[in-house]
Short mmCIF file of C-alpha atoms in Angstrom, two decimals:
data_model
loop_
_atom_site.label_atom_id
_atom_site.label_comp_id
_atom_site.label_asym_id
_atom_site.label_seq_id
_atom_site.Cartn_x
_atom_site.Cartn_y
_atom_site.Cartn_z
CA UNK A 1 -91.83 78.88 103.66
CA UNK A 2 -88.29 78.00 104.48
CA UNK A 3 -88.47 74.85 102.31
CA UNK A 4 -89.64 76.64 99.48
CA UNK A 5 -86.86 79.16 99.57
CA UNK A 6 -84.31 76.06 99.96
CA UNK A 7 -85.76 74.54 96.87
CA UNK A 8 -85.72 77.50 94.85
CA UNK A 9 -81.98 78.20 95.87
CA UNK A 10 -81.08 74.52 94.86
CA UNK A 11 -82.98 74.87 91.51
CA UNK A 12 -81.25 78.11 90.80
CA UNK A 13 -77.73 76.53 91.52
CA UNK A 14 -78.69 73.48 89.34
CA UNK A 15 -79.68 75.64 86.36
CA UNK A 16 -76.68 77.83 86.78
CA UNK A 17 -74.44 74.66 86.96
CA UNK A 18 -75.89 73.28 83.80
CA UNK A 19 -75.46 76.59 81.94
CA UNK A 20 -71.87 76.69 82.83
CA UNK A 21 -71.35 73.12 81.66
CA UNK A 22 -72.98 73.82 78.28
CA UNK A 23 -70.96 76.98 77.76
CA UNK A 24 -67.69 75.16 78.69
CA UNK A 25 -68.62 72.26 76.40
CA UNK A 26 -69.39 74.58 73.58
CA UNK A 27 -66.06 76.39 74.01
CA UNK A 28 -64.26 73.22 74.00
CA UNK A 29 -66.08 71.92 70.85
CA UNK A 30 -65.01 75.43 69.29
CA UNK A 31 -61.37 74.80 70.34
CA UNK A 32 -61.28 71.29 69.16
CA UNK A 33 -62.94 72.05 65.64
CA UNK A 34 -60.09 71.69 63.21
CA UNK A 35 -58.57 74.95 61.86
CA UNK A 36 -58.82 73.44 58.35
CA UNK A 37 -62.85 73.48 58.75
CA UNK A 38 -63.10 76.76 60.09
CA UNK A 39 -64.31 79.23 57.39
CA UNK A 40 -66.25 82.21 59.07
CA UNK A 41 -64.67 84.88 61.24
CA UNK A 42 -66.11 86.23 64.50
CA UNK A 43 -68.59 88.37 62.82
CA UNK A 44 -70.08 85.32 60.69
CA UNK A 45 -68.52 86.55 57.42
CA UNK A 46 -66.50 84.57 55.09
CA UNK A 47 -63.06 85.97 54.35
CA UNK A 48 -60.90 84.12 51.67
CA UNK A 49 -57.15 84.10 52.50
CA UNK A 50 -54.60 84.94 49.75
CA UNK A 51 -52.63 82.30 48.11
CA UNK A 52 -49.04 81.85 49.45
CA UNK A 53 -46.90 80.38 46.63
CA UNK A 54 -46.70 83.28 43.79
CA UNK A 55 -43.75 82.60 41.57
CA UNK A 56 -44.16 82.68 37.83
CA UNK A 57 -43.06 80.23 35.19
CA UNK A 58 -41.77 82.19 31.98
CA UNK A 59 -40.90 80.97 28.57
CA UNK A 60 -37.37 82.60 28.70
CA UNK A 61 -36.76 81.19 32.21
CA UNK A 62 -35.93 84.75 33.62
CA UNK A 63 -38.22 84.11 36.57
CA UNK A 64 -36.14 81.03 37.51
CA UNK A 65 -38.77 78.67 36.68
CA UNK A 66 -38.55 78.01 32.82
CA UNK A 67 -41.58 76.58 30.82
CA UNK A 68 -40.46 73.02 30.06
CA UNK A 69 -42.27 70.00 29.04
CA UNK A 70 -42.58 67.42 31.78
CA UNK A 71 -41.23 69.57 34.50
CA UNK A 72 -44.16 70.68 36.24
CA UNK A 73 -47.14 68.64 37.98
CA UNK A 74 -50.62 70.14 38.80
CA UNK A 75 -52.49 69.04 41.95
CA UNK A 76 -56.24 69.60 41.63
CA UNK A 77 -59.74 68.66 42.74
CA UNK A 78 -62.65 68.22 40.32
CA UNK A 79 -64.82 69.87 42.93
CA UNK A 80 -62.97 73.08 43.40
CA UNK A 81 -64.20 75.86 41.03
CA UNK A 82 -60.75 77.39 41.41
CA UNK A 83 -58.66 74.26 40.62
CA UNK A 84 -61.26 73.52 37.64
CA UNK A 85 -60.15 76.87 35.88
CA UNK A 86 -56.52 75.40 35.50
CA UNK A 87 -57.83 72.20 34.23
CA UNK A 88 -59.84 74.06 31.67
CA UNK A 89 -56.95 76.09 30.39
CA UNK A 90 -54.62 73.10 30.22
CA UNK A 91 -57.03 71.14 28.18
CA UNK A 92 -57.93 74.31 25.84
CA UNK A 93 -54.14 74.84 25.22
CA UNK A 94 -53.34 71.27 24.77
CA UNK A 95 -51.00 70.82 27.48
CA UNK A 96 -52.24 67.46 28.84
CA UNK A 97 -48.72 65.90 27.89
CA UNK A 98 -46.79 68.74 29.01
CA UNK A 99 -48.06 69.31 32.49
CA UNK A 100 -48.89 66.15 34.39
CA UNK A 101 -52.01 66.13 36.98
CA UNK A 102 -53.19 64.20 39.94
CA UNK A 103 -56.70 64.62 41.55
CA UNK A 104 -57.61 64.37 44.98
CA UNK A 105 -60.52 62.64 46.62
CA UNK A 106 -63.46 64.60 46.57
CA UNK A 107 -63.83 64.41 50.55
CA UNK A 108 -62.27 66.88 52.65
CA UNK A 109 -61.61 65.89 56.13
CA UNK A 110 -59.83 67.25 59.32
CA UNK A 111 -56.58 66.85 57.43
CA UNK A 112 -57.58 68.43 54.23
CA UNK A 113 -57.60 67.04 50.70
CA UNK A 114 -56.39 63.29 50.40
CA UNK A 115 -55.24 61.24 47.72
CA UNK A 116 -57.44 58.14 47.19
CA UNK A 117 -57.11 56.33 44.02
CA UNK A 118 -60.21 54.01 45.09
CA UNK A 119 -62.62 56.79 44.46
CA UNK A 120 -63.70 57.04 40.58
CA UNK A 121 -61.66 59.91 39.09
CA UNK A 122 -59.33 60.42 42.08
CA UNK A 123 -55.71 59.56 41.86
CA UNK A 124 -52.71 58.68 44.00
CA UNK A 125 -49.89 61.06 44.51
CA UNK A 126 -47.93 59.99 41.47
CA UNK A 127 -44.90 62.45 42.01
CA UNK A 128 -44.24 62.76 45.75
CA UNK A 129 -46.08 59.62 47.15
CA UNK A 130 -47.86 61.65 49.76
CA UNK A 131 -51.04 60.52 51.31
CA UNK A 132 -52.48 64.27 51.81
CA UNK A 133 -52.04 67.39 49.97
CA UNK A 134 -50.94 68.93 53.21
CA UNK A 135 -47.81 67.02 52.98
CA UNK A 136 -46.95 68.20 49.59
CA UNK A 137 -47.10 71.67 51.02
CA UNK A 138 -44.52 70.96 53.91
CA UNK A 139 -42.38 69.27 51.32
CA UNK A 140 -42.29 72.79 49.69
CA UNK A 141 -42.07 74.59 53.08
CA UNK A 142 -41.77 72.75 56.15
CA UNK A 143 -43.05 75.89 58.48
CA UNK A 144 -45.94 76.52 56.11
CA UNK A 145 -49.05 77.82 58.22
CA UNK A 146 -51.60 78.51 55.53
CA UNK A 147 -54.39 76.52 53.87
CA UNK A 148 -53.63 73.60 51.68
CA UNK A 149 -55.48 74.52 48.51
CA UNK A 150 -55.76 73.54 45.11
CA UNK A 151 -54.82 73.96 42.33
CA UNK A 152 -50.84 73.79 43.33
CA UNK A 153 -48.43 73.56 40.72
CA UNK A 154 -45.30 71.65 41.57
CA UNK A 155 -41.85 71.80 40.12
CA UNK A 156 -40.38 68.36 39.87
CA UNK A 157 -36.82 69.73 39.63
CA UNK A 158 -36.71 72.01 42.45
CA UNK A 159 -39.30 70.02 44.47
CA UNK A 160 -41.34 72.83 45.63
CA UNK A 161 -44.86 74.53 44.76
CA UNK A 162 -44.33 77.11 42.19
CA UNK A 163 -47.76 78.56 42.36
CA UNK A 164 -51.00 77.93 43.94
CA UNK A 165 -53.12 80.92 42.84
CA UNK A 166 -55.39 79.81 40.01
CA UNK A 167 -55.83 83.00 38.51
CA UNK A 168 -52.08 83.20 37.78
CA UNK A 169 -51.78 79.69 36.76
CA UNK A 170 -54.29 79.84 33.90
CA UNK A 171 -52.41 83.04 32.44
CA UNK A 172 -49.19 80.93 32.57
CA UNK A 173 -50.84 77.99 30.74
CA UNK A 174 -52.20 80.60 28.32
CA UNK A 175 -48.90 82.13 27.26
CA UNK A 176 -45.64 80.69 28.69
CA UNK A 177 -46.22 77.24 27.43
CA UNK A 178 -46.92 77.91 23.71
CA UNK A 179 -43.74 76.19 22.54
CA UNK A 180 -45.30 72.89 23.75
CA UNK A 181 -49.01 73.02 22.70
CA UNK A 182 -50.30 69.97 21.10
CA UNK A 183 -51.40 71.77 17.69
CA UNK A 184 -50.75 74.92 15.98
CA UNK A 185 -54.24 76.02 16.54
CA UNK A 186 -54.11 75.66 20.08
CA UNK A 187 -50.60 77.37 20.18
CA UNK A 188 -52.37 80.25 18.39
CA UNK A 189 -55.42 80.48 21.04
CA UNK A 190 -54.88 83.52 23.37
CA UNK A 191 -57.48 83.87 26.20
CA UNK A 192 -56.24 87.12 27.59
CA UNK A 193 -55.61 89.26 24.40
CA UNK A 194 -53.76 92.55 24.53
CA UNK A 195 -56.98 94.35 23.22
CA UNK A 196 -59.33 92.92 25.62
CA UNK A 197 -57.22 92.83 28.69
CA UNK A 198 -58.57 96.04 30.47
CA UNK A 199 -62.24 94.66 29.81
CA UNK A 200 -61.35 91.33 31.27
CA UNK A 201 -59.63 92.57 34.18
CA UNK A 202 -62.86 94.82 34.89
CA UNK A 203 -65.17 91.87 34.42
CA UNK A 204 -63.10 89.52 36.37
CA UNK A 205 -63.22 91.81 39.46
CA UNK A 206 -66.85 91.99 39.92
CA UNK A 207 -67.50 88.37 38.96
CA UNK A 208 -64.84 87.08 41.33
CA UNK A 209 -66.16 89.44 44.13
CA UNK A 210 -69.92 88.91 43.71
CA UNK A 211 -70.34 85.57 41.96
CA UNK A 212 -67.25 83.48 42.33
CA UNK A 213 -66.43 84.12 45.93
CA UNK A 214 -69.84 85.61 46.60
CA UNK A 215 -71.54 81.97 46.67
CA UNK A 216 -69.13 81.05 49.28
CA UNK A 217 -69.49 84.26 51.32
CA UNK A 218 -73.19 83.30 51.23
CA UNK A 219 -72.76 79.80 52.14
CA UNK A 220 -70.20 79.99 54.78
CA UNK A 221 -71.72 83.01 56.64
CA UNK A 222 -72.77 82.03 60.23
CA UNK A 223 -74.99 85.05 60.90
CA UNK A 224 -77.78 86.55 59.03
CA UNK A 225 -76.54 89.77 58.24
CA UNK A 226 -73.37 88.63 56.32
CA UNK A 227 -75.47 86.08 54.28
CA UNK A 228 -78.23 88.55 53.34
CA UNK A 229 -75.44 90.98 52.05
CA UNK A 230 -73.49 88.28 50.16
CA UNK A 231 -76.48 86.73 48.58
CA UNK A 232 -78.02 89.86 47.46
CA UNK A 233 -74.79 90.61 45.71
CA UNK A 234 -74.61 87.23 44.05
CA UNK A 235 -78.04 87.88 42.37
CA UNK A 236 -77.52 91.34 41.42
CA UNK A 237 -74.26 90.24 39.70
CA UNK A 238 -76.22 87.38 38.00
CA UNK A 239 -78.60 89.80 36.74
CA UNK A 240 -75.67 92.00 35.38
CA UNK A 241 -74.24 88.87 33.48
CA UNK A 242 -77.53 87.97 32.31
CA UNK A 243 -78.04 91.49 30.48
CA UNK A 244 -74.55 91.28 29.03
CA UNK A 245 -75.12 87.83 27.61
CA UNK A 246 -78.45 88.93 26.29
CA UNK A 247 -76.43 91.19 23.63
CA UNK A 248 -73.27 89.07 22.85
CA UNK A 249 -72.32 85.50 22.94
CA UNK A 250 -69.54 85.59 25.54
CA UNK A 251 -68.67 88.18 28.26
CA UNK A 252 -66.41 90.09 26.05
CA UNK A 253 -68.03 89.74 22.64
CA UNK A 254 -67.44 86.95 19.97
CA UNK A 255 -64.53 84.98 21.51
CA UNK A 256 -64.10 83.06 24.69
CA UNK A 257 -61.49 84.59 27.35
CA UNK A 258 -60.34 83.92 30.63
CA UNK A 259 -63.36 85.91 32.01
CA UNK A 260 -65.64 83.25 30.54
CA UNK A 261 -63.53 80.36 31.95
CA UNK A 262 -63.55 81.95 35.34
CA UNK A 263 -67.51 82.51 35.28
CA UNK A 264 -68.22 79.05 34.01
CA UNK A 265 -66.76 77.14 36.91
CA UNK A 266 -69.25 78.77 39.33
CA UNK A 267 -72.21 78.55 36.90
CA UNK A 268 -71.53 74.86 36.28
CA UNK A 269 -71.92 74.20 40.21
CA UNK A 270 -74.55 76.60 40.70
CA UNK A 271 -77.75 74.54 40.52
CA UNK A 272 -76.28 71.28 41.46
CA UNK A 273 -74.89 72.71 44.69
CA UNK A 274 -74.95 76.39 45.55
CA UNK A 275 -78.86 76.77 45.32
CA UNK A 276 -79.42 74.30 48.15
CA UNK A 277 -76.25 73.71 49.99
CA UNK A 278 -75.20 77.62 50.02
CA UNK A 279 -78.61 78.83 50.19
CA UNK A 280 -78.50 80.77 46.85
CA UNK A 281 -81.91 79.92 45.93
CA UNK A 282 -83.55 83.24 44.84
CA UNK A 283 -83.25 81.83 41.17
CA UNK A 284 -81.42 78.90 39.27
CA UNK A 285 -79.25 79.35 36.48
CA UNK A 286 -81.88 77.47 34.47
CA UNK A 287 -84.24 80.42 35.13
CA UNK A 288 -82.10 82.84 33.27
CA UNK A 289 -82.54 82.38 29.60
CA UNK A 290 -79.29 83.84 28.49
CA UNK A 291 -77.03 82.55 31.48
CA UNK A 292 -78.52 78.91 30.98
CA UNK A 293 -77.91 79.00 27.19
CA UNK A 294 -74.36 80.41 27.65
CA UNK A 295 -73.67 77.54 30.30
CA UNK A 296 -74.71 74.88 27.82
CA UNK A 297 -72.81 76.45 25.18
CA UNK A 298 -69.56 76.46 27.03
CA UNK A 299 -70.22 72.91 28.58
CA UNK A 300 -70.33 71.68 24.99
CA UNK A 301 -67.08 73.34 24.08
CA UNK A 302 -64.19 70.86 24.25
CA UNK A 303 -62.22 71.51 27.41
CA UNK A 304 -65.19 72.69 29.72
CA UNK A 305 -67.84 69.77 29.93
CA UNK A 306 -65.00 67.28 29.69
CA UNK A 307 -63.47 68.62 32.72
CA UNK A 308 -66.61 68.85 34.80
CA UNK A 309 -67.22 66.07 37.22
CA UNK A 310 -70.52 66.24 38.98
CA UNK A 311 -70.01 63.21 41.23
CA UNK A 312 -66.91 65.05 42.66
CA UNK A 313 -68.72 68.36 42.84
CA UNK A 314 -71.85 67.23 44.58
CA UNK A 315 -70.33 64.80 46.96
CA UNK A 316 -67.56 67.06 47.95
CA UNK A 317 -69.68 70.16 49.14
CA UNK A 318 -72.49 68.01 50.83
CA UNK A 319 -70.13 65.44 52.58
CA UNK A 320 -67.26 67.67 53.61
CA UNK A 321 -69.15 70.68 54.83
CA UNK A 322 -70.61 69.36 58.03
CA UNK A 323 -71.09 72.57 59.50
CA UNK A 324 -73.67 73.23 56.82
CA UNK A 325 -74.80 69.73 56.29
CA UNK A 326 -74.18 67.92 59.49
CA UNK A 327 -75.10 64.50 58.47
CA UNK A 328 -73.29 64.54 55.09
CA UNK A 329 -76.48 63.32 53.08
CA UNK A 330 -75.96 63.83 49.41
CA UNK A 331 -79.06 65.17 47.69
CA UNK A 332 -80.51 63.10 44.77
CA UNK A 333 -80.96 66.06 42.37
CA UNK A 334 -81.41 68.14 40.39
CA UNK A 335 -81.62 66.61 36.83
CA UNK A 336 -79.81 68.88 34.58
CA UNK A 337 -78.89 68.18 31.08
CA UNK A 338 -76.05 70.45 30.04
CA UNK A 339 -76.22 68.94 26.59
CA UNK A 340 -79.57 70.20 25.63
CA UNK A 341 -79.23 72.14 22.33
CA UNK A 342 -78.87 75.99 22.56
CA UNK A 343 -78.99 78.65 19.81
CA UNK A 344 -75.97 81.00 21.10
CA UNK A 345 -73.95 80.29 17.77
CA UNK A 346 -76.65 81.13 15.42
CA UNK A 347 -78.25 83.82 17.36
CA UNK A 348 -75.04 85.69 17.45
CA UNK A 349 -73.59 84.84 14.10
CA UNK A 350 -72.49 87.99 11.92
#
């Protein structure tokens, strides 16, 4: 009996010691995990941080940042839907020769976005000669403590980041550089027209919350509750967009607006990445007749498909997000043909 009690005590001590060691190891791993790769808060919910650089470029220069050809440089990732907005607007407005651009590697490691011209479609930092985007941020502000995000617009004269909020960059590109647009037709394009601004703002609000950011809230959730809430909101919003697009060609009617640009960049990534990687798999975009036709319509519009890089999109998410995909294995599919014919133009012709 005494021998049995002795072994019970020894076994209990051993188990306790193992548990302490496991907790300590888990704690150390948590501490050592790079901050740049931490996405969810303590409740398992993803909360996006606001952008830090919020200066504005104006055509008259009253902001201190006048619109000039060749002065500004855009840092982007083809993988990032927020950066993709700025590339689309830059192309639509014919500003390719006015605002230069560098593209980061699709892989995001512990130091964030890097420049790697050996990756197809990526470039070196042709302006500042940096190896990582974080170095560009520190050139702008040596004490910077936020995330190193794309898109970021660099002022070559003042040697600083003007703005890294994509929703503001696309509005600047839409209106403040009209003097420099490639053609008169592109100069005349207005993707945020006065008469539609209230409607565009309203649409942007729920599409951002429940679709653009909603897929990230679902994908980066680390507990069941936040995931369930986010993913239900994603598909409720997609159903809402599907109904709108059953009645008209674009979100506000007969013309493309910034609301369409902002929705497009999520839809173009949805079936390729978000369905599997972010567990948004209730339905695919190809399962929505109107959204699928709308997505093909936009993809086949100059400025949309030619700025969409599936290699960067699919490899970035699946190789970089090791907390979701620990081995970084990139899925083979899906097979999606965005160039399939659609009937959106004829269906809604007046």
